[in-house]
PDB file of C-alpha atoms in Angstrom:
ATOM      1  CA  MET A   1      27.246 -20.717 -72.925  1.00 42.00           C
ATOM      2  CA  PRO A   2      26.987 -24.384 -71.872  1.00 42.00           C
ATOM      3  CA  THR A   3      23.747 -26.162 -72.776  1.00 44.00           C
ATOM      4  CA  GLN A   4      21.403 -27.037 -69.997  1.00 45.00           C
ATOM      5  CA  PRO A   5      17.817 -28.354 -69.884  1.00 44.00           C
ATOM      6  CA  ASN A   6      15.171 -25.673 -69.857  1.00 45.00           C
ATOM      7  CA  LEU A   7      12.836 -25.784 -66.988  1.00 39.00           C
ATOM      8  CA  PHE A   8       9.862 -24.921 -69.215  1.00 38.00           C
ATOM      9  CA  ASP A   9      10.458 -26.230 -72.728  1.00 43.00           C
ATOM     10  CA  ASP A  10      11.523 -29.807 -73.459  1.00 47.00           C
ATOM     11  CA  PRO A  11      14.699 -29.852 -75.571  1.00 45.00           C
ATOM     12  CA  PRO A  12      15.037 -32.382 -78.317  1.00 45.00           C
ATOM     13  CA  LYS A  13      15.931 -35.752 -76.931  1.00 47.00           C
ATOM     14  CA  PRO A  14      19.348 -37.190 -77.759  1.00 46.00           C
ATOM     15  CA  GLN A  15      19.340 -40.133 -80.111  1.00 45.00           C
ATOM     16  CA  LYS A  16      18.132 -43.247 -78.363  1.00 49.00           C
ATOM     17  CA  ALA A  17      21.121 -45.067 -76.867  1.00 46.00           C
ATOM     18  CA  VAL A  18      21.957 -48.756 -77.531  1.00 47.00           C
ATOM     19  CA  ALA A  19      23.157 -50.072 -74.146  1.00 54.00           C
ATOM     20  CA  SER A  20      26.445 -51.902 -74.099  1.00 64.00           C
ATOM     21  CA  GLU A  21      27.880 -53.919 -71.287  1.00 85.00           C
ATOM     22  CA  GLN A  22      28.779 -52.125 -68.067  1.00 95.00           C
ATOM     23  CA  ALA A  23      30.353 -54.017 -65.202  1.00 95.00           C
ATOM     24  CA  ILE A  24      29.175 -54.102 -61.537  1.00 97.00           C
ATOM     25  CA  GLU A  25      32.022 -53.946 -58.960  1.00 96.00           C
ATOM     26  CA  PHE A  26      32.172 -57.212 -57.051  1.00 97.00           C
ATOM     27  CA  ILE A  27      32.110 -56.776 -53.209  1.00 97.00           C
ATOM     28  CA  PRO A  28      33.816 -59.825 -51.476  1.00 95.00           C
ATOM     29  CA  LEU A  29      31.752 -60.238 -48.315  1.00 94.00           C
ATOM     30  CA  GLN A  30      30.591 -63.411 -46.586  1.00 93.00           C
ATOM     31  CA  LYS A  31      27.301 -61.676 -45.956  1.00 95.00           C
ATOM     32  CA  ASP A  32      25.135 -64.733 -45.497  1.00 95.00           C
ATOM     33  CA  ILE A  33      26.684 -66.252 -42.379  1.00 93.00           C
ATOM     34  CA  PRO A  34      24.029 -66.873 -39.708  1.00 90.00           C
ATOM     35  CA  GLY A  35      24.297 -64.356 -36.799  1.00 87.00           C
ATOM     36  CA  LEU A  36      26.680 -62.063 -38.703  1.00 88.00           C
ATOM     37  CA  THR A  37      27.005 -58.724 -37.078  1.00 87.00           C
ATOM     38  CA  LEU A  38      27.366 -55.307 -38.733  1.00 89.00           C
ATOM     39  CA  SER A  39      31.142 -55.521 -38.415  1.00 89.00           C
ATOM     40  CA  GLY A  40      31.120 -58.418 -40.799  1.00 90.00           C
ATOM     41  CA  LEU A  41      29.161 -56.361 -43.406  1.00 92.00           C
ATOM     42  CA  LEU A  42      31.673 -53.554 -43.720  1.00 92.00           C
ATOM     43  CA  PRO A  43      34.127 -54.172 -46.612  1.00 93.00           C
ATOM     44  CA  ALA A  44      37.679 -52.994 -46.488  1.00 90.00           C
ATOM     45  CA  ASN A  45      36.960 -50.086 -48.771  1.00 91.00           C
ATOM     46  CA  ALA A  46      33.913 -48.829 -46.830  1.00 93.00           C
ATOM     47  CA  ARG A  47      33.398 -45.097 -46.875  1.00 93.00           C
ATOM     48  CA  LEU A  48      31.524 -43.066 -44.407  1.00 93.00           C
ATOM     49  CA  GLU A  49      30.556 -40.095 -46.579  1.00 94.00           C
ATOM     50  CA  LEU A  50      29.291 -40.035 -50.188  1.00 96.00           C
ATOM     51  CA  THR A  51      27.664 -36.651 -50.719  1.00 94.00           C
ATOM     52  CA  ARG A  52      29.244 -34.852 -47.695  1.00 90.00           C
ATOM     53  CA  HIS A  53      25.828 -34.083 -46.211  1.00 92.00           C
ATOM     54  CA  TYR A  54      24.352 -32.703 -49.364  1.00 95.00           C
ATOM     55  CA  GLU A  55      20.996 -33.854 -50.577  1.00 95.00           C
ATOM     56  CA  ILE A  56      20.951 -34.513 -54.370  1.00 97.00           C
ATOM     57  CA  HIS A  57      18.807 -32.429 -56.665  1.00 97.00           C
ATOM     58  CA  SER A  58      17.677 -34.267 -59.813  1.00 97.00           C
ATOM     59  CA  ILE A  59      17.909 -31.003 -61.943  1.00 97.00           C
ATOM     60  CA  HIS A  60      21.534 -30.650 -60.947  1.00 98.00           C
ATOM     61  CA  LEU A  61      22.234 -34.283 -62.023  1.00 98.00           C
ATOM     62  CA  SER A  62      20.360 -33.701 -65.227  1.00 98.00           C
ATOM     63  CA  ARG A  63      22.339 -30.533 -66.081  1.00 98.00           C
ATOM     64  CA  ILE A  64      25.551 -32.370 -65.480  1.00 98.00           C
ATOM     65  CA  LEU A  65      24.513 -35.127 -67.940  1.00 98.00           C
ATOM     66  CA  TYR A  66      23.700 -32.695 -70.573  1.00 97.00           C
ATOM     67  CA  GLN A  67      26.916 -30.813 -69.944  1.00 96.00           C
ATOM     68  CA  LEU A  68      29.084 -33.898 -70.205  1.00 97.00           C
ATOM     69  CA  ASN A  69      27.302 -34.992 -73.342  1.00 96.00           C
ATOM     70  CA  ASP A  70      27.703 -31.712 -75.036  1.00 95.00           C
ATOM     71  CA  LEU A  71      31.450 -31.656 -74.159  1.00 92.00           C
ATOM     72  CA  LYS A  72      32.060 -35.370 -74.554  1.00 88.00           C
ATOM     73  CA  PHE A  73      35.325 -34.803 -76.451  1.00 85.00           C
ATOM     74  CA  THR A  74      36.566 -32.269 -73.868  1.00 91.00           C
ATOM     75  CA  LYS A  75      37.838 -33.452 -70.534  1.00 90.00           C
ATOM     76  CA  ARG A  76      36.272 -31.364 -67.760  1.00 92.00           C
ATOM     77  CA  THR A  77      37.323 -31.322 -64.056  1.00 95.00           C
ATOM     78  CA  ASP A  78      34.894 -31.134 -61.270  1.00 96.00           C
ATOM     79  CA  GLU A  79      35.765 -27.474 -60.782  1.00 97.00           C
ATOM     80  CA  GLN A  80      35.268 -26.671 -64.454  1.00 97.00           C
ATOM     81  CA  ILE A  81      31.907 -28.286 -64.398  1.00 97.00           C
ATOM     82  CA  ALA A  82      30.959 -26.240 -61.367  1.00 97.00           C
ATOM     83  CA  GLN A  83      31.998 -23.052 -63.145  1.00 97.00           C
ATOM     84  CA  ASP A  84      30.251 -24.005 -66.323  1.00 96.00           C
ATOM     85  CA  LEU A  85      26.938 -24.619 -64.508  1.00 97.00           C
ATOM     86  CA  SER A  86      27.289 -21.823 -61.941  1.00 97.00           C
ATOM     87  CA  ILE A  87      26.757 -24.323 -59.115  1.00 97.00           C
ATOM     88  CA  PRO A  88      28.977 -24.304 -56.044  1.00 97.00           C
ATOM     89  CA  THR A  89      31.927 -26.737 -56.446  1.00 97.00           C
ATOM     90  CA  ALA A  90      31.209 -28.631 -53.345  1.00 97.00           C
ATOM     91  CA  ARG A  91      27.653 -29.389 -54.437  1.00 97.00           C
ATOM     92  CA  ILE A  92      28.904 -30.324 -57.849  1.00 97.00           C
ATOM     93  CA  LYS A  93      31.478 -32.714 -56.370  1.00 97.00           C
ATOM     94  CA  ALA A  94      28.774 -34.352 -54.243  1.00 97.00           C
ATOM     95  CA  THR A  95      26.485 -34.717 -57.212  1.00 98.00           C
ATOM     96  CA  LEU A  96      29.240 -36.100 -59.415  1.00 98.00           C
ATOM     97  CA  THR A  97      30.168 -38.616 -56.746  1.00 98.00           C
ATOM     98  CA  PHE A  98      26.547 -39.626 -56.465  1.00 98.00           C
ATOM     99  CA  GLY A  99      26.333 -39.965 -60.273  1.00 98.00           C
ATOM    100  CA  ARG A 100      29.407 -42.223 -60.290  1.00 98.00           C
ATOM    101  CA  LYS A 101      27.836 -44.544 -57.769  1.00 98.00           C
ATOM    102  CA  ILE A 102      24.666 -44.947 -59.665  1.00 98.00           C
ATOM    103  CA  LEU A 103      26.807 -45.700 -62.644  1.00 98.00           C
ATOM    104  CA  LEU A 104      25.891 -42.728 -64.865  1.00 98.00           C
ATOM    105  CA  ILE A 105      29.390 -41.163 -64.831  1.00 97.00           C
ATOM    106  CA  ASP A 106      32.807 -42.684 -64.881  1.00 96.00           C
ATOM    107  CA  SER A 107      35.954 -41.489 -62.951  1.00 95.00           C
ATOM    108  CA  GLU A 108      36.994 -39.328 -65.870  1.00 95.00           C
ATOM    109  CA  ASN A 109      33.697 -37.531 -65.929  1.00 96.00           C
ATOM    110  CA  ASN A 110      32.456 -39.254 -69.090  1.00 96.00           C
ATOM    111  CA  LEU A 111      28.949 -40.641 -69.506  1.00 97.00           C
ATOM    112  CA  THR A 112      28.751 -44.427 -69.044  1.00 97.00           C
ATOM    113  CA  PRO A 113      26.463 -46.595 -71.218  1.00 97.00           C
ATOM    114  CA  LEU A 114      23.839 -46.175 -68.495  1.00 98.00           C
ATOM    115  CA  GLY A 115      24.324 -42.394 -68.524  1.00 98.00           C
ATOM    116  CA  ASP A 116      23.791 -42.331 -72.334  1.00 97.00           C
ATOM    117  CA  LEU A 117      20.616 -44.491 -71.922  1.00 97.00           C
ATOM    118  CA  VAL A 118      19.245 -42.237 -69.116  1.00 97.00           C
ATOM    119  CA  LEU A 119      20.021 -39.071 -71.018  1.00 97.00           C
ATOM    120  CA  ALA A 120      18.128 -40.434 -74.021  1.00 96.00           C
ATOM    121  CA  GLU A 121      15.174 -41.819 -72.104  1.00 96.00           C
ATOM    122  CA  SER A 122      14.699 -40.000 -68.754  1.00 96.00           C
ATOM    123  CA  PRO A 123      17.070 -36.929 -68.655  1.00 96.00           C
ATOM    124  CA  TYR A 124      15.120 -35.281 -65.889  1.00 96.00           C
ATOM    125  CA  MET A 125      15.230 -38.334 -63.595  1.00 95.00           C
ATOM    126  CA  ASP A 126      11.436 -38.425 -63.352  1.00 95.00           C
ATOM    127  CA  ASN A 127      10.932 -41.993 -64.125  1.00 97.00           C
ATOM    128  CA  LYS A 128       9.985 -43.941 -61.017  1.00 97.00           C
ATOM    129  CA  GLY A 129      11.371 -47.223 -62.141  1.00 97.00           C
ATOM    130  CA  LEU A 130      14.626 -45.585 -62.791  1.00 98.00           C
ATOM    131  CA  LEU A 131      14.616 -43.983 -59.330  1.00 98.00           C
ATOM    132  CA  TRP A 132      14.036 -47.384 -57.748  1.00 98.00           C
ATOM    133  CA  LEU A 133      17.013 -48.771 -59.624  1.00 98.00           C
ATOM    134  CA  PHE A 134      19.208 -45.861 -58.439  1.00 98.00           C
ATOM    135  CA  HIS A 135      17.976 -46.400 -54.878  1.00 98.00           C
ATOM    136  CA  TYR A 136      18.961 -50.034 -55.098  1.00 98.00           C
ATOM    137  CA  MET A 137      22.434 -49.288 -56.428  1.00 98.00           C
ATOM    138  CA  LEU A 138      23.132 -47.011 -53.544  1.00 98.00           C
ATOM    139  CA  ALA A 139      21.491 -48.723 -50.657  1.00 98.00           C
ATOM    140  CA  SER A 140      22.716 -52.218 -51.621  1.00 98.00           C
ATOM    141  CA  ASN A 141      26.326 -51.202 -51.878  1.00 98.00           C
ATOM    142  CA  ALA A 142      28.007 -52.273 -48.605  1.00 97.00           C
ATOM    143  CA  SER A 143      30.864 -49.880 -49.325  1.00 97.00           C
ATOM    144  CA  LEU A 144      28.493 -46.933 -48.958  1.00 97.00           C
ATOM    145  CA  VAL A 145      28.209 -47.263 -45.189  1.00 95.00           C
ATOM    146  CA  ILE A 146      25.543 -44.752 -44.394  1.00 95.00           C
ATOM    147  CA  TRP A 147      23.204 -45.677 -47.302  1.00 96.00           C
ATOM    148  CA  SER A 148      23.526 -49.394 -46.723  1.00 96.00           C
ATOM    149  CA  VAL A 149      23.263 -49.255 -42.936  1.00 94.00           C
ATOM    150  CA  ALA A 150      20.210 -47.072 -43.308  1.00 94.00           C
ATOM    151  CA  PHE A 151      18.246 -49.472 -45.546  1.00 95.00           C
ATOM    152  CA  ASN A 152      19.863 -52.787 -44.737  1.00 95.00           C
ATOM    153  CA  GLU A 153      20.414 -52.375 -40.955  1.00 91.00           C
ATOM    154  CA  LEU A 154      18.386 -49.632 -39.376  1.00 89.00           C
ATOM    155  CA  SER A 155      15.180 -50.200 -41.288  1.00 88.00           C
ATOM    156  CA  ALA A 156      15.300 -53.916 -40.653  1.00 84.00           C
ATOM    157  CA  ARG A 157      15.364 -53.251 -36.877  1.00 82.00           C
ATOM    158  CA  LYS A 158      12.398 -50.987 -36.636  1.00 84.00           C
ATOM    159  CA  ALA A 159      10.273 -48.540 -38.714  1.00 90.00           C
ATOM    160  CA  GLU A 160      11.161 -45.397 -36.798  1.00 94.00           C
ATOM    161  CA  VAL A 161      14.764 -44.103 -36.401  1.00 93.00           C
ATOM    162  CA  ASP A 162      16.581 -41.103 -34.929  1.00 93.00           C
ATOM    163  CA  LEU A 163      19.506 -39.688 -36.766  1.00 91.00           C
ATOM    164  CA  GLY A 164      21.751 -40.158 -33.725  1.00 88.00           C
ATOM    165  CA  GLU A 165      21.159 -43.883 -33.696  1.00 88.00           C
ATOM    166  CA  VAL A 166      23.566 -44.344 -36.597  1.00 89.00           C
ATOM    167  CA  THR A 167      26.503 -43.253 -34.457  1.00 87.00           C
ATOM    168  CA  ALA A 168      25.728 -45.871 -31.807  1.00 86.00           C
ATOM    169  CA  VAL A 169      25.250 -48.537 -34.511  1.00 87.00           C
ATOM    170  CA  LEU A 170      28.574 -47.826 -36.175  1.00 89.00           C
ATOM    171  CA  THR A 171      30.696 -47.168 -33.065  1.00 85.00           C
ATOM    172  CA  GLY A 172      30.594 -50.810 -31.987  1.00 77.00           C
ATOM    173  CA  ALA A 173      30.898 -52.147 -35.541  1.00 79.00           C
ATOM    174  CA  SER A 174      34.252 -50.795 -36.729  1.00 77.00           C
ATOM    175  CA  ASP A 175      37.453 -49.209 -35.489  1.00 79.00           C
ATOM    176  CA  LYS A 176      37.890 -47.598 -38.987  1.00 83.00           C
ATOM    177  CA  TRP A 177      36.520 -44.378 -37.668  1.00 89.00           C
ATOM    178  CA  SER A 178      36.866 -42.693 -34.246  1.00 88.00           C
ATOM    179  CA  GLU A 179      33.847 -42.074 -32.083  1.00 86.00           C
ATOM    180  CA  LEU A 180      34.490 -38.324 -32.498  1.00 88.00           C
ATOM    181  CA  THR A 181      34.487 -38.669 -36.341  1.00 90.00           C
ATOM    182  CA  LEU A 182      31.269 -40.811 -36.212  1.00 90.00           C
ATOM    183  CA  THR A 183      29.476 -38.322 -33.807  1.00 89.00           C
ATOM    184  CA  LYS A 184      30.358 -35.439 -36.022  1.00 88.00           C
ATOM    185  CA  LYS A 185      29.823 -36.845 -39.507  1.00 91.00           C
ATOM    186  CA  ALA A 186      27.524 -39.899 -39.405  1.00 92.00           C
ATOM    187  CA  PRO A 187      24.269 -38.056 -38.316  1.00 92.00           C
ATOM    188  CA  ALA A 188      24.897 -35.222 -40.765  1.00 92.00           C
ATOM    189  CA  GLU A 189      25.508 -37.625 -43.702  1.00 94.00           C
ATOM    190  CA  LEU A 190      22.386 -39.657 -42.719  1.00 93.00           C
ATOM    191  CA  ARG A 191      20.340 -36.451 -42.646  1.00 94.00           C
ATOM    192  CA  GLY A 192      21.499 -35.680 -46.167  1.00 95.00           C
ATOM    193  CA  VAL A 193      20.640 -39.250 -47.214  1.00 96.00           C
ATOM    194  CA  PHE A 194      17.157 -38.894 -45.715  1.00 96.00           C
ATOM    195  CA  ARG A 195      16.530 -35.555 -47.277  1.00 96.00           C
ATOM    196  CA  CYS A 196      17.086 -37.164 -50.755  1.00 97.00           C
ATOM    197  CA  TYR A 197      13.921 -39.242 -49.911  1.00 97.00           C
ATOM    198  CA  THR A 198      11.804 -36.592 -48.184  1.00 97.00           C
ATOM    199  CA  GLU A 199      12.662 -33.447 -50.161  1.00 97.00           C
ATOM    200  CA  GLU A 200      14.634 -34.203 -53.342  1.00 97.00           C
ATOM    201  CA  ILE A 201      15.430 -36.873 -55.941  1.00 98.00           C
ATOM    202  CA  PHE A 202      13.896 -39.990 -54.272  1.00 98.00           C
ATOM    203  CA  THR A 203      10.726 -38.284 -52.950  1.00 97.00           C
ATOM    204  CA  PRO A 204       8.411 -40.039 -55.484  1.00 97.00           C
ATOM    205  CA  LEU A 205       9.404 -43.428 -53.873  1.00 97.00           C
ATOM    206  CA  ASP A 206       7.629 -42.543 -50.604  1.00 97.00           C
ATOM    207  CA  LEU A 207      10.200 -44.641 -48.697  1.00 97.00           C
ATOM    208  CA  ILE A 208      10.892 -42.296 -45.782  1.00 97.00           C
ATOM    209  CA  THR A 209       8.692 -39.915 -43.890  1.00 97.00           C
ATOM    210  CA  HIS A 210      10.081 -37.072 -41.833  1.00 96.00           C
ATOM    211  CA  ILE A 211       8.210 -37.308 -38.509  1.00 96.00           C
ATOM    212  CA  GLY A 212       9.858 -34.218 -36.988  1.00 96.00           C
ATOM    213  CA  GLY A 213      13.191 -33.038 -35.675  1.00 94.00           C
ATOM    214  CA  THR A 214      15.679 -35.859 -35.932  1.00 94.00           C
ATOM    215  CA  LYS A 215      13.056 -38.571 -36.256  1.00 95.00           C
ATOM    216  CA  PHE A 216      12.230 -40.398 -39.461  1.00 96.00           C
ATOM    217  CA  GLU A 217      10.044 -43.391 -40.433  1.00 96.00           C
ATOM    218  CA  PHE A 218      10.703 -46.046 -43.041  1.00 96.00           C
ATOM    219  CA  ASN A 219       7.735 -47.057 -45.152  1.00 96.00           C
ATOM    220  CA  SER A 220       7.133 -50.458 -46.705  1.00 94.00           C
ATOM    221  CA  ASN A 221       5.380 -51.853 -49.775  1.00 93.00           C
ATOM    222  CA  THR A 222       4.948 -48.291 -51.152  1.00 91.00           C
ATOM    223  CA  ALA A 223       4.608 -49.184 -54.767  1.00 92.00           C
ATOM    224  CA  ILE A 224       4.336 -51.977 -57.416  1.00 93.00           C
ATOM    225  CA  ILE A 225       7.837 -52.018 -58.813  1.00 96.00           C
ATOM    226  CA  PRO A 226       8.052 -52.782 -62.573  1.00 96.00           C
ATOM    227  CA  SER A 227       9.161 -56.237 -63.472  1.00 95.00           C
ATOM    228  CA  TRP A 228      12.191 -55.251 -65.493  1.00 96.00           C
ATOM    229  CA  ILE A 229      13.368 -53.116 -62.648  1.00 98.00           C
ATOM    230  CA  TRP A 230      13.047 -56.105 -60.242  1.00 98.00           C
ATOM    231  CA  LEU A 231      15.132 -58.172 -62.680  1.00 98.00           C
ATOM    232  CA  SER A 232      17.716 -55.562 -63.151  1.00 98.00           C
ATOM    233  CA  ALA A 233      18.128 -55.092 -59.405  1.00 98.00           C
ATOM    234  CA  ILE A 234      18.346 -58.847 -58.832  1.00 98.00           C
ATOM    235  CA  LEU A 235      21.160 -59.101 -61.534  1.00 98.00           C
ATOM    236  CA  ILE A 236      22.980 -56.217 -59.872  1.00 98.00           C
ATOM    237  CA  TYR A 237      22.634 -58.121 -56.459  1.00 98.00           C
ATOM    238  CA  ARG A 238      24.025 -61.257 -58.186  1.00 98.00           C
ATOM    239  CA  ASP A 239      26.950 -59.379 -59.764  1.00 98.00           C
ATOM    240  CA  GLN A 240      27.784 -57.475 -56.549  1.00 98.00           C
ATOM    241  CA  TYR A 241      27.754 -60.461 -54.216  1.00 98.00           C
ATOM    242  CA  TYR A 242      27.587 -63.774 -56.183  1.00 98.00           C
ATOM    243  CA  ALA A 243      29.525 -62.939 -59.381  1.00 96.00           C
ATOM    244  CA  GLY A 244      28.776 -65.384 -62.227  1.00 94.00           C
ATOM    245  CA  ALA A 245      26.063 -67.417 -60.274  1.00 97.00           C
ATOM    246  CA  PRO A 246      23.569 -68.905 -62.725  1.00 97.00           C
ATOM    247  CA  SER A 247      20.940 -69.046 -60.037  1.00 97.00           C
ATOM    248  CA  LEU A 248      20.029 -67.639 -56.551  1.00 98.00           C
ATOM    249  CA  GLU A 249      17.927 -68.930 -53.692  1.00 98.00           C
ATOM    250  CA  ILE A 250      14.681 -66.909 -53.403  1.00 98.00           C
ATOM    251  CA  PRO A 251      15.009 -66.457 -49.596  1.00 97.00           C
ATOM    252  CA  LEU A 252      18.290 -64.543 -50.291  1.00 97.00           C
ATOM    253  CA  ILE A 253      16.383 -62.302 -52.808  1.00 98.00           C
ATOM    254  CA  VAL A 254      13.513 -61.721 -50.361  1.00 97.00           C
ATOM    255  CA  ASP A 255      15.439 -60.791 -47.211  1.00 95.00           C
ATOM    256  CA  GLY A 256      19.184 -61.519 -47.524  1.00 96.00           C
ATOM    257  CA  ASN A 257      21.560 -58.705 -46.524  1.00 96.00           C
ATOM    258  CA  PHE A 258      21.513 -56.054 -49.415  1.00 98.00           C
ATOM    259  CA  SER A 259      18.875 -57.988 -51.256  1.00 98.00           C
ATOM    260  CA  PRO A 260      16.241 -56.238 -53.456  1.00 98.00           C
ATOM    261  CA  GLY A 261      13.460 -57.441 -51.216  1.00 97.00           C
ATOM    262  CA  ARG A 262      15.063 -55.804 -48.159  1.00 97.00           C
ATOM    263  CA  ILE A 263      16.296 -52.633 -49.887  1.00 97.00           C
ATOM    264  CA  PHE A 264      13.021 -52.102 -51.716  1.00 97.00           C
ATOM    265  CA  ARG A 265      11.207 -52.677 -48.371  1.00 96.00           C
ATOM    266  CA  GLN A 266       8.881 -55.171 -50.032  1.00 96.00           C
ATOM    267  CA  ASP A 267       7.403 -58.138 -48.168  1.00 95.00           C
ATOM    268  CA  GLN A 268       7.879 -61.842 -49.109  1.00 96.00           C
ATOM    269  CA  ALA A 269       4.539 -62.009 -50.895  1.00 96.00           C
ATOM    270  CA  SER A 270       5.399 -59.027 -53.045  1.00 95.00           C
ATOM    271  CA  VAL A 271       8.771 -60.426 -53.959  1.00 97.00           C
ATOM    272  CA  ARG A 272       7.405 -63.814 -54.882  1.00 97.00           C
ATOM    273  CA  GLN A 273       4.667 -62.285 -56.899  1.00 96.00           C
ATOM    274  CA  ALA A 274       7.337 -60.234 -58.896  1.00 96.00           C
ATOM    275  CA  LEU A 275       9.384 -63.356 -59.404  1.00 97.00           C
ATOM    276  CA  ASP A 276       6.281 -65.320 -60.674  1.00 97.00           C
ATOM    277  CA  GLN A 277       5.482 -62.548 -63.109  1.00 96.00           C
ATOM    278  CA  LEU A 278       9.119 -62.640 -64.393  1.00 97.00           C
ATOM    279  CA  HIS A 279       8.896 -66.358 -64.752  1.00 97.00           C
ATOM    280  CA  ASP A 280       5.502 -66.153 -66.644  1.00 97.00           C
ATOM    281  CA  ALA A 281       7.048 -63.546 -68.980  1.00 94.00           C
ATOM    282  CA  GLY A 282       9.982 -65.884 -69.677  1.00 95.00           C
ATOM    283  CA  MET A 283      12.526 -63.382 -68.106  1.00 95.00           C
ATOM    284  CA  LEU A 284      13.910 -65.904 -65.648  1.00 97.00           C
ATOM    285  CA  SER A 285      12.947 -69.383 -64.297  1.00 97.00           C
ATOM    286  CA  VAL A 286      11.503 -69.991 -60.786  1.00 98.00           C
ATOM    287  CA  GLU A 287      12.410 -73.501 -59.724  1.00 97.00           C
ATOM    288  CA  THR A 288      10.493 -74.745 -56.695  1.00 94.00           C
ATOM    289  CA  ARG A 289      10.384 -78.549 -57.291  1.00 89.00           C
ATOM    290  CA  SER A 290      12.484 -81.296 -55.658  1.00 89.00           C
ATOM    291  CA  GLY A 291      13.249 -79.144 -52.627  1.00 90.00           C
ATOM    292  CA  LEU A 292      14.432 -76.222 -54.730  1.00 93.00           C
ATOM    293  CA  ASP A 293      13.372 -72.651 -54.016  1.00 97.00           C
ATOM    294  CA  GLN A 294      15.440 -70.515 -56.404  1.00 98.00           C
ATOM    295  CA  VAL A 295      15.543 -68.542 -59.595  1.00 98.00           C
ATOM    296  CA  ARG A 296      17.700 -69.348 -62.644  1.00 97.00           C
ATOM    297  CA  PHE A 297      18.812 -66.551 -64.891  1.00 97.00           C
ATOM    298  CA  LYS A 298      18.837 -66.378 -68.673  1.00 96.00           C
ATOM    299  CA  ARG A 299      22.385 -66.596 -69.860  1.00 92.00           C
ATOM    300  CA  ASP A 300      22.329 -63.479 -72.065  1.00 92.00           C
ATOM    301  CA  ALA A 301      20.543 -61.198 -69.551  1.00 94.00           C
ATOM    302  CA  THR A 302      22.557 -58.347 -67.918  1.00 97.00           C
ATOM    303  CA  TRP A 303      21.394 -55.711 -65.572  1.00 98.00           C
ATOM    304  CA  LEU A 304      21.871 -53.068 -68.206  1.00 98.00           C
ATOM    305  CA  SER A 305      20.276 -54.952 -71.023  1.00 96.00           C
ATOM    306  CA  VAL A 306      17.197 -55.448 -68.797  1.00 97.00           C
ATOM    307  CA  ALA A 307      17.150 -51.709 -67.877  1.00 97.00           C
ATOM    308  CA  ALA A 308      17.235 -50.855 -71.562  1.00 96.00           C
ATOM    309  CA  GLN A 309      14.282 -53.203 -72.133  1.00 95.00           C
ATOM    310  CA  TYR A 310      12.411 -51.407 -69.448  1.00 96.00           C
ATOM    311  CA  PHE A 311      12.822 -48.207 -71.290  1.00 94.00           C
ATOM    312  CA  ARG A 312      11.768 -49.729 -74.504  1.00 89.00           C
ATOM    313  CA  GLY A 313       8.402 -50.156 -72.976  1.00 82.00           C
ATOM    314  CA  GLU A 314       8.520 -53.936 -72.531  1.00 47.00           C
ATOM    315  CA  SER A 315       8.058 -53.762 -68.728  1.00 38.00           C
ATOM    316  CA  SER A 316       4.863 -55.115 -67.143  1.00 41.00           C
TER     317      SER A 316
END
């Protein structure tokens, strides 16, 4: 029988993983042009559906990580994993796709360096800092249309949103999908996304409240996010949209499209406080003299090495 985490007894943890490098996919977008509309924020490889309306259960993702680790020398298809774990194939496919986009699993169904790290340190996905990082990976990825539109576009317009609004927003932004396709699929996908925040994996973040029916409300400044998670997210932002940049302007980090400040729904004061804490800890440099308003990164810091440091208990 395949090994899976017991709901009542904690199994022995895998050996602590040593994080190696793991690349972030660069997204070529001119996203900082003043007055840019949503159509300019949709990359060529934009996809409408990620989980095909399924909300993601942390226990399912956890069981998959254990399964892939136990069978690391045996290639398993999505269908075989579903059979091994006695979970419907469609749900397994949705969870695997989700796991790939949060960089836990590669396209061959192997654990990535981050997957090894998470399995060693937080196999049940119950670490809030880790959940913030996963949230950022999804909602900051312009290629994941529903996730990014929800947190980069809809939430920036107003706090309360109706599921049907996503169809109207996307209809005028792209001819990639027909109005019929958008009407049928976009609200259903958005509902699945929102249920991740109101019922399942991202509930601890308290980012979304279900008001009733098709209406939901975005919440702001719901937590003090750990410093290392801020830095890891900022480095992901840099790698996704400004590959190789040694520094970034602080206003971009605060409220630029797909920025940590916007996706975390933190106000400017909270973002600058986090950057000051990172500066005081020597984790980056805040430069505000001679007309500058930017942060400069340490040359050897990567998003994954910073995430590993967070798990080593060095976060503030």
